[in-house]
Coordinates of C-alpha atoms in Angstrom, one line a residue:
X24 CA 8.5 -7.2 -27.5
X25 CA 11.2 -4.7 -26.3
X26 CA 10.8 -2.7 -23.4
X27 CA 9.2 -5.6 -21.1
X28 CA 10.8 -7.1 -18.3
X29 CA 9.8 -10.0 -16.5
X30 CA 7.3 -9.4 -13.4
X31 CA 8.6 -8.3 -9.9
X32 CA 6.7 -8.9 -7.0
X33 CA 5.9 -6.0 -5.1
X34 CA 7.7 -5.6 -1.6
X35 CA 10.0 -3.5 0.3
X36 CA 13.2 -5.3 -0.4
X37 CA 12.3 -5.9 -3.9
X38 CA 12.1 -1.4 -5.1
X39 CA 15.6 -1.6 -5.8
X40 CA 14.5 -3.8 -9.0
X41 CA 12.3 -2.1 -10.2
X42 CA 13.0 0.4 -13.2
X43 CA 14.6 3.6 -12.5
X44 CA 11.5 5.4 -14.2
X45 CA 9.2 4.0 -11.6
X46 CA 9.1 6.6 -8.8
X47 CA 9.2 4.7 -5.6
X48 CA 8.8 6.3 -1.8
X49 CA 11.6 8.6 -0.9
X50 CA 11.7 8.4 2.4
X51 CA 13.1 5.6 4.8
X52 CA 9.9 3.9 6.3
X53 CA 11.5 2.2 8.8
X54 CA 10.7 4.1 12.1
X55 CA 8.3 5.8 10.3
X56 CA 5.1 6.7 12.1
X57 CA 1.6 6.2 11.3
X58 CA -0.3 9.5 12.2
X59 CA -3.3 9.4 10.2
X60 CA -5.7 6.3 10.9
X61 CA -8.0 6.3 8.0
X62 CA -11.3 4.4 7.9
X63 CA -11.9 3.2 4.0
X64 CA -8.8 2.1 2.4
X65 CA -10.7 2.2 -1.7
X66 CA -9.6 3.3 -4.1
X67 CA -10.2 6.6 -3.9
X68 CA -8.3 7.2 -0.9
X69 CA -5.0 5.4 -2.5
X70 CA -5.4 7.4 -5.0
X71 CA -6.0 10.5 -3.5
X72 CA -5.2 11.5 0.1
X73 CA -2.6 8.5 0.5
X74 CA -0.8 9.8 -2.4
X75 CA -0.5 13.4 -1.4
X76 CA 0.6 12.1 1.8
X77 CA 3.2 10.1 0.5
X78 CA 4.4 13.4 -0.4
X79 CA 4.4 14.4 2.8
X80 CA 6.3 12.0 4.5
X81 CA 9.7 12.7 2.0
X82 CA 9.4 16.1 4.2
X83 CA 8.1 14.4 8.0
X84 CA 7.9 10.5 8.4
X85 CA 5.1 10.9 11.0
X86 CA 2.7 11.5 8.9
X87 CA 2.3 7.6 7.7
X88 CA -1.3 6.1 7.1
X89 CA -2.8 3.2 9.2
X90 CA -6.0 1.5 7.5
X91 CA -8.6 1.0 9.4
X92 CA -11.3 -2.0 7.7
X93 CA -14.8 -2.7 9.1
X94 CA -16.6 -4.9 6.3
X95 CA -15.8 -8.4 5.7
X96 CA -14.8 -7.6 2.0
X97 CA -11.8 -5.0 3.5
X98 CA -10.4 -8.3 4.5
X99 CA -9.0 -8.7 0.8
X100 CA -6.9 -5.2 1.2
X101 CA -5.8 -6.4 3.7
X102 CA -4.6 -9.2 2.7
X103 CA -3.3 -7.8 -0.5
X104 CA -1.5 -4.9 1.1
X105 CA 0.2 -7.1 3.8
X106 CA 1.4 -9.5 1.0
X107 CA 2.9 -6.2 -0.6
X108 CA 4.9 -4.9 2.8
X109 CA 1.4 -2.3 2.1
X110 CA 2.8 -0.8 -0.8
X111 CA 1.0 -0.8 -3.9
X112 CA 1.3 0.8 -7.6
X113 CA -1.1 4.0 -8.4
X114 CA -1.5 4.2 -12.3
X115 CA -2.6 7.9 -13.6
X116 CA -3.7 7.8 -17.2
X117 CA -4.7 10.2 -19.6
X118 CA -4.9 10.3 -23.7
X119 CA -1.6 10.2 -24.5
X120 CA 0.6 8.5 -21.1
X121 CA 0.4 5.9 -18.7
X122 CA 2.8 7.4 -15.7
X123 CA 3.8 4.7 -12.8
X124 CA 4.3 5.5 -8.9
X125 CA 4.8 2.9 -5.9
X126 CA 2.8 4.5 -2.8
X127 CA 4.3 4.0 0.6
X128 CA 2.1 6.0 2.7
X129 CA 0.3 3.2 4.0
X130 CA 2.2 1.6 7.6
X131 CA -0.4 -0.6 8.8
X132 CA -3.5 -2.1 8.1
X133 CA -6.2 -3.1 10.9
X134 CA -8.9 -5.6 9.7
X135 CA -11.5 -5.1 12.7
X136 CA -14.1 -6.5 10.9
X137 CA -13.8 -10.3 12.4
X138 CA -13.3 -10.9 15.7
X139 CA -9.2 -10.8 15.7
X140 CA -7.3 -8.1 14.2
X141 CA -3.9 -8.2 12.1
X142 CA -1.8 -9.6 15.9
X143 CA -4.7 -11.1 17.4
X144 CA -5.9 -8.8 19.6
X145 CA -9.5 -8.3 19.7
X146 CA -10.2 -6.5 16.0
X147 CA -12.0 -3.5 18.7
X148 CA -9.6 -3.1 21.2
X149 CA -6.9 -2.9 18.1
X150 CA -8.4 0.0 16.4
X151 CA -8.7 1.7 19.8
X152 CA -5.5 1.3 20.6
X153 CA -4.6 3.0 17.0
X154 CA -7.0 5.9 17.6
X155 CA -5.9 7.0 21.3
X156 CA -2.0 6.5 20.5
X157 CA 0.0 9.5 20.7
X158 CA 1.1 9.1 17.2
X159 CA -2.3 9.8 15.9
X160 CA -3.0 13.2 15.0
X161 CA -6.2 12.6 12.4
X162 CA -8.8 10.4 12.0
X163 CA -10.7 10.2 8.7
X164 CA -12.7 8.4 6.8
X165 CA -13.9 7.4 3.1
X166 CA -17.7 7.1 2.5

């Protein structure tokens, strides 16, 4: 079995290991800002308009996504975006390839469907917060 290497857990100090054919975020996220808060992190949205704004931020770093959950089962991305540093691996397939990419356009994720968000603010008052900051230039949502 040539070619496979042994498992590497998916974090921010950890991109450094992974192959050099695995595209990885190209732009330092630290100080980075969240401008888009985005109701609906599924799957279509990572694999759609978080990816084109990955793009983005290797040109302007304020342009960073901030997740926005409101049903108890968005609790799991949460959770498994946290435990990632909110990275996460987008897989594009077609007939003949399998082509690799870590997405970093995710900053933050807001669970505000319990009563305490992410820091324990109230789960309300933290997605408030998000929407009225300066940083925030658009607010969308997945249906």
């Amino acid at each position: 079995m040539s070619g496979i290497s042994s498992a590497v857990k998916l974090s921010s100090k950890n991109l450094g290991k992974l192959r050099t054919s695995i595209p990885v975020p190209k732009f330092n996220r630290e100080g980075a800002k969240a401008g888009i808060v985005h109701f609906g992190v599924g799957g279509f949205h990572r694999s759609h308009q978080a990816v084109y704004t990955a793009r983005t931020l290797a040109e302007d770093n304020t342009w960073g996504i901030c997740g926005v959950g409101l049903v108890p089962n968005d609790r799991k991305m949460q959770e498994s975006l946290a435990s990632q540093d909110n990275l996460y691996t987008l897989l594009v397939k077609n007939s003949k390839t399998t082509g690799v990419e870590v997405i970093g356009s995710i900053f933050d994720y807001v669970f505000a469907g319990g009563d305490r968000a992410n820091d324990g603010m109230k789960a309300a008052e933290a997605v408030i917060e998000r929407l009225a900051s300066d940083d925030t230039k658009i607010v969308s949502l997945t249906v």
